[in-house]
Structure formats: C-alpha cells, structure tokens
Amino acid sequence: MSDALHRLAALLPPDHLLTRPEHLAAYESDALTAFRTTPLAVAIPETTDEVVALVRFCHKEGLPFVARGSGTSLSGGSLPVADGIVIALNRLTRILRLDPAQRIAVVQPGVVNAQVSLAAAPHKLHFAPDPSSALICTIGGNVAFNSGGAHCLKYGMTANHVLGIKAVLGTGEVVEWGGPSREHIGPDWCGLFNGSEGLFGIALEITLQLLPRAECFYTVLAGYRTLEQAGDAVSAVIAGGLLPGAIEIMDALALEAAVAAVHADYPPGCEAVLIVELEGPREAVAVDRVRLDEIIRASGPVEMRPARDGEERLAIWKGRKSAFSAVGRISPDFIVQDGVVPRRRLGEALRHIGKFAAESGVRCANVFHAGDGNLHPLIVYDGRQEGALKRAEALAGRILKMCIEMGGSITGEHGVGVEKLDYLPVMFNAEEMDCMARLRAAFDPLTICNPGKKFRRAEERK
Amino acid sequence: MSIPITPTTPAELVEAVRSRPRVLAIGARTKPRLSQVPDDVCLISTGALHGIVEYEPEEFTFTALAGTSLREINQALTEKGQYLPFDPMLVEAGATLGGTVAAGLSGPGRFRFGGVRDFILGVRFVDGQGRLLRMGGKVVKNCAGFDLPKFFVGSLGRYGMLAEITFKVFPVPASRLTLRLTTSDAEAAAKVLTEAANSRWELDALDLLPDSKTVCLRLAGPAPALEALSCEVLARWPGQVLSVAEADAAWTELREFRWAHSGCVLVKVAITPAVVPALYAVARSLEDTRIHVSAGGNVAFVSLPSSVPAAALQERLRALSLPAVCLSGNAPLWCGTRTDSAISTAVKQALDPQNRFPGLDD
C-alpha cells in the first residue's frame, strides 16, 4: 500500500479501506458491465464527516475519486478510475428526519430509493421518482444522475423532488442549499447539482419532498398488432386531455423476455403492449377511466386488459420493471440506450431503430416511457464474440444521433456517464461544452470528482 | 440611468450585451427591486424580444423569447386546452416569461405540480463573454449536460441573460372548484393547511389570506369528482364554495398582489407550514403589515406599509432563520438570512468572468 493510501486509511475506522485485489474486484464495474476498471482502493466511510475528510484529502493530494452507491448506473457513472479511489457510500443509510406534517424526508446518500417510500408509507406518503432499480439504487446516485422512472411526465425527475442538499464539493468546501421549504430564494443550486454526475462533489444530506400516495389507481394494458398503433394510442390519450401517471410501451422482444423471466402474461400475437396508468382520488379516477377506456378501445387494440385489483396491477408492473434484467436472460450482454425524441415522432424513431438494427445485424428490444418520448432500446450482444461490442456500440451511436437530429436528447434519465461521452459534443457545440467545462472547474478545479464521466479526461482527448 | 437598449432578436441581444461593460436585462419591471442596480449598469429591455417561437401542444412544450408576456403565452395555451401549472403571477400587470424565471416567481397553482423550476426545460442565454448558448433541451425529459435552466430560476439575471426559454405544459383540468374556509386564527389555519396538504384530495391550490384565518382551497379534476370532494372538505371544516366569478376574482387578487400596499415593500419568503403562526405574529407586531401565505405554507409574500422600516422586517425574518428576496420597494434585496459561499463566487466567475452582469449583492 502506498504512503498516500496509508494516510487515507488513517481517516477511516480500521478495515474500512479496501486494497486487496479480491476486494476491489466487486467494485470494478457497475450496471454498464462492458466497462471495467480496478481502482487503487475503496474507502467505506461510516459518517458524513469521514466523507468530507476523504474528499479534502483527495483535494490536497490531487487524488481522483468516484463516489458510488449501489453501482446501478446504466451509463457507467460509477465506473472507477485506475488512478483514484472509490468512495462507497453504502454505510450512510440513515433517514435523518421524516416529517409527515411537512411531507419531507432528510436522508443520507446511501439510503435506498424504495426505503424512503417504505418509511413514508405509514403516513400515506411516498417519494415519487421510481427508477426500475428502486429496490437497490441509492438516493445519492439518483441525485447525481437525476434519475427518472415511469412517472416522470406527471411528477418529473429526481431534481423535481429534491428541496435541499448539503454537499462537499471538489474544492473541499461544504455547502448547504435549499431546505425544507418547497420554494427557494436565489439561484437554484440544488437544481444545478442534480444530474451533475458526481462532477461537483458528494451529496451528504438530501432533503426530499414526499407526496401523498395516490388513493386509487387504474392500470390498463393493451396489446397491438403493430408498434405504430401503440404509438398512435399514446397520441390519442394525450390529445384526449388526460394526464396519466405513466404511459409505457414494450415491443415484441421485450415481451418475449419478460414472459421468459417472470412469466408475465401478455395478449398473444402482439408486436407491442401499451400500459397506461391513471391515479388520483377515487372519484376522479372513476370518471377519467371511462374516458381512457373509450380512447384505447378506439385505438384498435387486439386485446385490452384493465387490472381488476391491486394484485393484477402489480403483475403488470412486474413485467415492465423486470424488462431490463429479463433481456439479460435472453442475451449474455446488453447496452440500455436512453435517448429522447419528441413524442409525436416515436413511431418514426422506432421504425428507424428497427432498420438500423437489421442493417447492423444486432438485435434490439424496445421498452420505453412513451409519455415522455424516452426510448430504452436494449441492444443485445454476446461480448465473447469478436467485434460484437463494437457493433452494439455503433448501433447505439446511430440511435443517439437520430435522437439529436429529431430535436431530442441523448439521455432522458441515465446520464452521459462513460457510455455517451462521444455524443454530448454532438448535442452541444464547442462554446456550450466550454461553458460546462468552466462550470465544472468552478466546483472541481483539480478534476478529481468522477473524472472521465460526462466529459472525456484531458489525456484521453484526441 | 441611461435609456435601455431594446434588441429585437437573440442576435441583437448578443450585440447589446457585448456593447457595454455592465448590463442587466429588464422585462416589464413588475418586480422593480430586482433591477435596482448601480448607475453604471446599462439596462437591456426585452420589451421587443417577444413572441412564441414554437408551440407543440402534443409535445406539452413551447418555446418563447424571453420578453414574451405571460398574457400572450396564457392565451396561446388556453386555445389548445393547456396551461402553465406553476400558475405565473403578475400576468395582468404585464410580466414577462424571462422576468418570471429570473425572479423565480410561481403562483398559487404551484402547489400541485411544482414551481417555475419544475417546468423549465431549456434556455438560450447570453453568458458574460457575450456568447449565445443553449442549455437543457426542448423535450419533456432530458438530463444531458448541466441543468443551468433550473439554476437560472431565481438568479435575477446575474449569471446570464435569457434570450429564449422552453417550458413543459399540462392539459387544463376538466374543471376547478374553489372553497373558502374560515378558521379562528393563524394557528388553526396552519393546521388546516397541513392537514389539507396531506389529504387524499390532491388539491390544486391551498393558500392563506392576509386576514390570517381564511383558507382558500382549490380542487381540480372532472366535475362530478369535485362535487364529492368538496362535500368532504366542507364536512371537515366550515366554509363555502365560491362561484366561478368569485373564485376568479379571489385568485386574481392573489396572483396580481392586489391585496398588497401599492408602491411599497413586497417580499417573497421561503417558509414551512410550521412557521406560519410565527410569521403572522410578525405581521401583527409591525403595524398594518400584510401577509399572503401560498403553496400550502411554503411561500409567504409580505407587504409593508410605508410607515414600517424594512430593517424591522429583516430583523424578524433573520430571527426566524428565513431566506427572503425583495421584489419591490426600498428594502435590501436579500432581506432574510443569507449564507454566502466560495462556490457562488467561483460559478459567477465561470459564467461571467468580467462581471458584465451585476452580482447578487450589487
């Protein structure tokens, strides 16, 4: 162990700095499994004071660090760096305050997303952002990547639910922004910190707004002969003036995977399944569901299956939320794309994706947040085959460029990470990239906070 | 102070910013305190920089130039059955979209789905180096780059000058119903706010009027549902349903600050429901001071009569540890608690290295 690591270890309780190769192996990758890097060490702080001490040490020594929660990033956001350490926040799991009257929770960064809603449930409250990985992903990671989920159209992303942040920045400065109020005064620093992909520093305490849990849900699943019909149905729901909590579509390959993995049951012979969910006070849902049923019936589905009870609703969501891991069962490796297109161009985008996939001979399953125009093509490949990863990445790149050309975005909710490094400069011009680089340098002048994510490291640039 | 420059296009806005060493944007000046800056700062009016650039009802998005009036935007949205759910303020007074973002000002309707920050999607702005830059996006979901659009909400034009803004919108609810509840005092009213905010009703707005005991509560959704919900609310607390005309008048009065003293100090304070009784006690201790509490007890607007010195309010807000910004009148811009940090200076340097825009403390 180097001299610096010895001094680093002294900042932590005994045995809280991992340096042995067999221990580091567990941290060398995240949910973007195609990328692996072994860090110098993994620090496991027990307190936020230790986190501050670690970051200040890194600042003094110019030592890069990567903060990590559960490692569920699909863009490689928590991929380690070879010349730096990982700061694993999994021991910082305390919900510091839960105030049901105020409808807020103050949490440490290692608290698991679903734990917040679980703690709030006795008060009939919940934390709205619900990424598919909610059962394991942490709030710190949700903040860093401004995570979304299935309910973003109506409720927004993580940033829309973060009221306050206490953080240690790349300069070692500890700041406190916002607070328990839903309104803020002055520039919205919390808003800026959300989605900064760990480039600004580490959140130590996060104040979350909680919402009353919807009293009543109405979830309907409809199967369609073609993807386009499903896309048209989404447009019809939107044009109908309804504001569903979620609108999701899965294509044939994704359906096949969900059937294989969790024995989900879908109408046979469908190229696409649409899921629409209404929520609200029971009196309101009772009226809106009649309207929704009319619209969907008129959209020509093969079959329409409204959930008759809570159990059937959960079954519908189980199939949808397990789609990513389900595809993992039918293929050794996959890349999940996260592009966004204007909603009205969904059908067109899917046609292009199908064509690109056929041309490159790579299979691609589609699961997407149709209400947001947020696509999640799952590009499946076998990493053991020569050139397979390259072909998958090339297809991913084509899809991203298409999203930009359609006026959309390269990422809706997964972040740039390492996976889309080449495409941020396509979406933003050189001056805009420069502006972001200057901002980043304000928070982290030494480039020690999660270097190589969102922007390429200087030494890697051509 | 010199006569403001009035660019008519984003390109002209860039020229205007580059033409002077010190500049600040103004819109319709409905929040005049925000642009009270030293005389060497040249004002750039967005008065001629107006118009809706794109409006895609099926995308739930629109893009407009910064000087576009909220009135024009509301009208265009209404025609397509949509609205800005954060319920912009000072619409009839002529407020602009850019000013609303810079001020970070949301109306009573922000209770349900959030404020300006929750609906802004993207901006084109001129930075301190005179570059026209785009941040954020034009689609409803996007997390590429840094979220400068959110940062600009409440930043008073001190970090960049807005040229064009993209917003998310929602369909207008099928109907709305306003109830007026009468309670005994601010303490009782604060309890109503908390309880109603936590109810199953999914309220659209929840405000407490300057009399400190009348709660204005709005339901939104399909009409038959609202009938049932309003009965339940009125079984819980005494009150009455307002007619459409009465409701419109009541909310307009709040949105336009008609309850406030005219031409005097008006302050926005970020609060929590728990502090509501203490805040009304402050009002009672300062002669004829009026307070409107909005968003279920998360924001308060305080209006001082000319007889009360602003320092008295500042002292009391600091005692309650509340941050506040003065929108109009002769008072310190930040008239509550304020913590300064090194990062604030560093970010200012990053976006505006030559201090072309005034600082937050100028």
PDB file of C-alpha atoms in Angstrom, chain B residues 84-243:
ATOM      1  CA  LEU B  84     -48.528  26.533 -17.195  1.00  0.00           C
ATOM      2  CA  PRO B  85     -49.208  24.584 -13.990  1.00  0.00           C
ATOM      3  CA  PHE B  86     -46.945  26.813 -11.872  1.00  0.00           C
ATOM      4  CA  ASP B  87     -49.594  29.467 -12.306  1.00  0.00           C
ATOM      5  CA  PRO B  88     -47.489  32.545 -13.189  1.00  0.00           C
ATOM      6  CA  MET B  89     -48.021  35.738 -11.232  1.00  0.00           C
ATOM      7  CA  LEU B  90     -48.492  39.358 -12.297  1.00  0.00           C
ATOM      8  CA  VAL B  91     -49.979  38.296 -15.639  1.00  0.00           C
ATOM      9  CA  GLU B  92     -52.333  41.248 -15.883  1.00  0.00           C
ATOM     10  CA  ALA B  93     -49.576  43.575 -14.728  1.00  0.00           C
ATOM     11  CA  GLY B  94     -47.715  42.591 -17.910  1.00  0.00           C
ATOM     12  CA  ALA B  95     -44.988  40.321 -16.500  1.00  0.00           C
ATOM     13  CA  THR B  96     -42.737  38.524 -18.984  1.00  0.00           C
ATOM     14  CA  LEU B  97     -41.606  34.934 -19.153  1.00  0.00           C
ATOM     15  CA  GLY B  98     -37.941  35.887 -18.686  1.00  0.00           C
ATOM     16  CA  GLY B  99     -38.690  38.031 -15.648  1.00  0.00           C
ATOM     17  CA  THR B 100     -40.716  35.215 -14.132  1.00  0.00           C
ATOM     18  CA  VAL B 101     -37.780  32.824 -14.488  1.00  0.00           C
ATOM     19  CA  ALA B 102     -35.224  35.348 -13.224  1.00  0.00           C
ATOM     20  CA  ALA B 103     -37.414  36.160 -10.231  1.00  0.00           C
ATOM     21  CA  GLY B 104     -38.380  32.536  -9.588  1.00  0.00           C
ATOM     22  CA  LEU B 105     -41.963  33.547  -9.024  1.00  0.00           C
ATOM     23  CA  SER B 106     -44.747  30.942  -9.025  1.00  0.00           C
ATOM     24  CA  GLY B 107     -48.428  31.417  -8.248  1.00  0.00           C
ATOM     25  CA  PRO B 108     -50.897  29.540  -6.033  1.00  0.00           C
ATOM     26  CA  GLY B 109     -51.257  26.708  -8.607  1.00  0.00           C
ATOM     27  CA  ARG B 110     -47.635  25.698  -7.988  1.00  0.00           C
ATOM     28  CA  PHE B 111     -48.978  23.709  -5.035  1.00  0.00           C
ATOM     29  CA  ARG B 112     -49.923  20.675  -7.072  1.00  0.00           C
ATOM     30  CA  PHE B 113     -47.159  20.038  -9.595  1.00  0.00           C
ATOM     31  CA  GLY B 114     -44.384  22.416  -8.576  1.00  0.00           C
ATOM     32  CA  GLY B 115     -42.981  25.828  -9.412  1.00  0.00           C
ATOM     33  CA  VAL B 116     -41.133  27.514 -12.285  1.00  0.00           C
ATOM     34  CA  ARG B 117     -38.116  25.252 -11.683  1.00  0.00           C
ATOM     35  CA  ASP B 118     -40.236  22.174 -12.231  1.00  0.00           C
ATOM     36  CA  PHE B 119     -41.479  23.208 -15.669  1.00  0.00           C
ATOM     37  CA  ILE B 120     -38.485  24.928 -17.257  1.00  0.00           C
ATOM     38  CA  LEU B 121     -36.829  22.603 -19.780  1.00  0.00           C
ATOM     39  CA  GLY B 122     -34.255  24.630 -21.641  1.00  0.00           C
ATOM     40  CA  VAL B 123     -32.829  28.084 -22.255  1.00  0.00           C
ATOM     41  CA  ARG B 124     -30.833  30.032 -24.783  1.00  0.00           C
ATOM     42  CA  PHE B 125     -28.891  32.695 -22.938  1.00  0.00           C
ATOM     43  CA  VAL B 126     -26.024  35.097 -23.395  1.00  0.00           C
ATOM     44  CA  ASP B 127     -23.167  34.471 -20.982  1.00  0.00           C
ATOM     45  CA  GLY B 128     -20.809  37.104 -19.604  1.00  0.00           C
ATOM     46  CA  GLN B 129     -18.481  36.598 -22.543  1.00  0.00           C
ATOM     47  CA  GLY B 130     -21.269  37.536 -24.910  1.00  0.00           C
ATOM     48  CA  ARG B 131     -21.825  34.029 -26.268  1.00  0.00           C
ATOM     49  CA  LEU B 132     -25.305  32.799 -27.147  1.00  0.00           C
ATOM     50  CA  LEU B 133     -25.520  29.344 -25.564  1.00  0.00           C
ATOM     51  CA  ARG B 134     -28.171  26.671 -25.287  1.00  0.00           C
ATOM     52  CA  MET B 135     -28.592  24.541 -22.167  1.00  0.00           C
ATOM     53  CA  GLY B 136     -31.195  21.947 -21.304  1.00  0.00           C
ATOM     54  CA  GLY B 137     -33.417  20.806 -24.146  1.00  0.00           C
ATOM     55  CA  LYS B 138     -36.743  21.074 -25.889  1.00  0.00           C
ATOM     56  CA  VAL B 139     -38.182  17.701 -24.919  1.00  0.00           C
ATOM     57  CA  VAL B 140     -40.017  16.969 -21.660  1.00  0.00           C
ATOM     58  CA  LYS B 141     -37.272  14.684 -20.375  1.00  0.00           C
ATOM     59  CA  ASN B 142     -33.576  15.360 -20.681  1.00  0.00           C
ATOM     60  CA  CYS B 143     -30.566  15.133 -18.392  1.00  0.00           C
ATOM     61  CA  ALA B 144     -27.711  15.799 -20.816  1.00  0.00           C
ATOM     62  CA  GLY B 145     -25.241  18.414 -19.637  1.00  0.00           C
ATOM     63  CA  PHE B 146     -25.694  20.568 -16.547  1.00  0.00           C
ATOM     64  CA  ASP B 147     -29.112  21.854 -15.531  1.00  0.00           C
ATOM     65  CA  LEU B 148     -28.392  25.554 -15.906  1.00  0.00           C
ATOM     66  CA  PRO B 149     -32.034  26.256 -16.792  1.00  0.00           C
ATOM     67  CA  LYS B 150     -33.005  25.388 -13.212  1.00  0.00           C
ATOM     68  CA  PHE B 151     -30.079  27.385 -11.833  1.00  0.00           C
ATOM     69  CA  PHE B 152     -31.349  30.489 -13.641  1.00  0.00           C
ATOM     70  CA  VAL B 153     -34.675  30.281 -11.775  1.00  0.00           C
ATOM     71  CA  GLY B 154     -34.341  32.891  -9.044  1.00  0.00           C
ATOM     72  CA  SER B 155     -30.880  34.056 -10.138  1.00  0.00           C
ATOM     73  CA  LEU B 156     -32.133  37.554 -11.072  1.00  0.00           C
ATOM     74  CA  GLY B 157     -30.273  37.692 -14.378  1.00  0.00           C
ATOM     75  CA  ARG B 158     -26.967  37.911 -12.535  1.00  0.00           C
ATOM     76  CA  TYR B 159     -25.357  34.896 -14.231  1.00  0.00           C
ATOM     77  CA  GLY B 160     -26.573  35.223 -17.795  1.00  0.00           C
ATOM     78  CA  MET B 161     -29.148  36.988 -19.932  1.00  0.00           C
ATOM     79  CA  LEU B 162     -32.077  34.890 -21.088  1.00  0.00           C
ATOM     80  CA  ALA B 163     -32.933  35.046 -24.785  1.00  0.00           C
ATOM     81  CA  GLU B 164     -35.366  32.152 -25.186  1.00  0.00           C
ATOM     82  CA  ILE B 165     -36.970  29.666 -22.812  1.00  0.00           C
ATOM     83  CA  THR B 166     -38.621  26.267 -23.294  1.00  0.00           C
ATOM     84  CA  PHE B 167     -41.303  25.088 -20.891  1.00  0.00           C
ATOM     85  CA  LYS B 168     -43.321  21.984 -20.223  1.00  0.00           C
ATOM     86  CA  VAL B 169     -47.096  22.474 -20.018  1.00  0.00           C
ATOM     87  CA  PHE B 170     -50.039  20.314 -18.974  1.00  0.00           C
ATOM     88  CA  PRO B 171     -53.649  19.901 -20.125  1.00  0.00           C
ATOM     89  CA  VAL B 172     -56.069  22.169 -18.279  1.00  0.00           C
ATOM     90  CA  PRO B 173     -58.069  20.205 -15.708  1.00  0.00           C
ATOM     91  CA  ALA B 174     -61.635  19.491 -16.784  1.00  0.00           C
ATOM     92  CA  SER B 175     -62.960  21.780 -14.064  1.00  0.00           C
ATOM     93  CA  ARG B 176     -61.973  23.658 -10.933  1.00  0.00           C
ATOM     94  CA  LEU B 177     -63.776  24.424  -7.692  1.00  0.00           C
ATOM     95  CA  THR B 178     -62.689  26.925  -5.054  1.00  0.00           C
ATOM     96  CA  LEU B 179     -63.661  26.708  -1.396  1.00  0.00           C
ATOM     97  CA  ARG B 180     -63.236  29.368   1.243  1.00  0.00           C
ATOM     98  CA  LEU B 181     -62.733  28.018   4.760  1.00  0.00           C
ATOM     99  CA  THR B 182     -62.894  30.144   7.853  1.00  0.00           C
ATOM    100  CA  THR B 183     -60.741  29.323  10.864  1.00  0.00           C
ATOM    101  CA  SER B 184     -60.276  31.063  14.217  1.00  0.00           C
ATOM    102  CA  ASP B 185     -56.684  32.273  13.865  1.00  0.00           C
ATOM    103  CA  ALA B 186     -53.315  31.709  12.162  1.00  0.00           C
ATOM    104  CA  GLU B 187     -52.575  28.725  14.389  1.00  0.00           C
ATOM    105  CA  ALA B 188     -55.791  26.971  13.415  1.00  0.00           C
ATOM    106  CA  ALA B 189     -55.305  27.965   9.780  1.00  0.00           C
ATOM    107  CA  ALA B 190     -51.794  26.455   9.740  1.00  0.00           C
ATOM    108  CA  LYS B 191     -53.288  23.174  10.961  1.00  0.00           C
ATOM    109  CA  VAL B 192     -55.832  23.256   8.142  1.00  0.00           C
ATOM    110  CA  LEU B 193     -53.014  23.846   5.634  1.00  0.00           C
ATOM    111  CA  THR B 194     -51.038  20.862   6.903  1.00  0.00           C
ATOM    112  CA  GLU B 195     -53.982  18.526   7.097  1.00  0.00           C
ATOM    113  CA  ALA B 196     -55.414  19.514   3.713  1.00  0.00           C
ATOM    114  CA  ALA B 197     -51.991  19.215   2.066  1.00  0.00           C
ATOM    115  CA  ASN B 198     -51.698  15.654   3.343  1.00  0.00           C
ATOM    116  CA  SER B 199     -55.198  14.619   2.319  1.00  0.00           C
ATOM    117  CA  ARG B 200     -56.306  12.288  -0.446  1.00  0.00           C
ATOM    118  CA  TRP B 201     -57.882  15.195  -2.349  1.00  0.00           C
ATOM    119  CA  GLU B 202     -54.814  16.187  -4.406  1.00  0.00           C
ATOM    120  CA  LEU B 203     -55.535  19.877  -4.088  1.00  0.00           C
ATOM    121  CA  ASP B 204     -54.723  22.267  -6.884  1.00  0.00           C
ATOM    122  CA  ALA B 205     -54.025  25.286  -4.653  1.00  0.00           C
ATOM    123  CA  LEU B 206     -54.001  25.922  -0.906  1.00  0.00           C
ATOM    124  CA  ASP B 207     -53.484  29.473   0.333  1.00  0.00           C
ATOM    125  CA  LEU B 208     -53.992  31.509   3.484  1.00  0.00           C
ATOM    126  CA  LEU B 209     -55.228  35.065   3.017  1.00  0.00           C
ATOM    127  CA  PRO B 210     -53.829  38.236   4.624  1.00  0.00           C
ATOM    128  CA  ASP B 211     -56.549  38.149   7.315  1.00  0.00           C
ATOM    129  CA  SER B 212     -54.599  35.136   8.711  1.00  0.00           C
ATOM    130  CA  LYS B 213     -57.657  32.946   9.106  1.00  0.00           C
ATOM    131  CA  THR B 214     -59.311  32.441   5.715  1.00  0.00           C
ATOM    132  CA  VAL B 215     -58.025  29.456   3.766  1.00  0.00           C
ATOM    133  CA  CYS B 216     -58.593  29.404   0.008  1.00  0.00           C
ATOM    134  CA  LEU B 217     -58.531  25.879  -1.337  1.00  0.00           C
ATOM    135  CA  ARG B 218     -58.908  24.820  -4.968  1.00  0.00           C
ATOM    136  CA  LEU B 219     -59.834  21.416  -6.335  1.00  0.00           C
ATOM    137  CA  ALA B 220     -59.217  20.451  -9.958  1.00  0.00           C
ATOM    138  CA  GLY B 221     -60.346  17.462 -11.996  1.00  0.00           C
ATOM    139  CA  PRO B 222     -63.515  16.025 -13.533  1.00  0.00           C
ATOM    140  CA  ALA B 223     -66.559  17.986 -12.340  1.00  0.00           C
ATOM    141  CA  PRO B 224     -68.543  15.099 -10.770  1.00  0.00           C
ATOM    142  CA  ALA B 225     -65.499  14.163  -8.670  1.00  0.00           C
ATOM    143  CA  LEU B 226     -65.060  17.702  -7.394  1.00  0.00           C
ATOM    144  CA  GLU B 227     -68.643  17.824  -6.114  1.00  0.00           C
ATOM    145  CA  ALA B 228     -67.991  14.805  -3.934  1.00  0.00           C
ATOM    146  CA  LEU B 229     -64.588  16.003  -2.740  1.00  0.00           C
ATOM    147  CA  SER B 230     -65.854  19.476  -1.861  1.00  0.00           C
ATOM    148  CA  CYS B 231     -68.615  17.952   0.284  1.00  0.00           C
ATOM    149  CA  GLU B 232     -65.963  16.027   2.165  1.00  0.00           C
ATOM    150  CA  VAL B 233     -63.833  19.153   2.706  1.00  0.00           C
ATOM    151  CA  LEU B 234     -66.832  21.142   3.950  1.00  0.00           C
ATOM    152  CA  ALA B 235     -67.807  18.318   6.317  1.00  0.00           C
ATOM    153  CA  ARG B 236     -64.330  18.637   7.836  1.00  0.00           C
ATOM    154  CA  TRP B 237     -64.192  22.442   8.161  1.00  0.00           C
ATOM    155  CA  PRO B 238     -66.809  25.188   7.914  1.00  0.00           C
ATOM    156  CA  GLY B 239     -66.746  27.157   4.684  1.00  0.00           C
ATOM    157  CA  GLN B 240     -68.385  27.740   1.362  1.00  0.00           C
ATOM    158  CA  VAL B 241     -67.999  27.015  -2.333  1.00  0.00           C
ATOM    159  CA  LEU B 242     -67.263  30.123  -4.391  1.00  0.00           C
ATOM    160  CA  SER B 243     -68.991  30.853  -7.680  1.00  0.00           C
TER     161      SER B 243
END
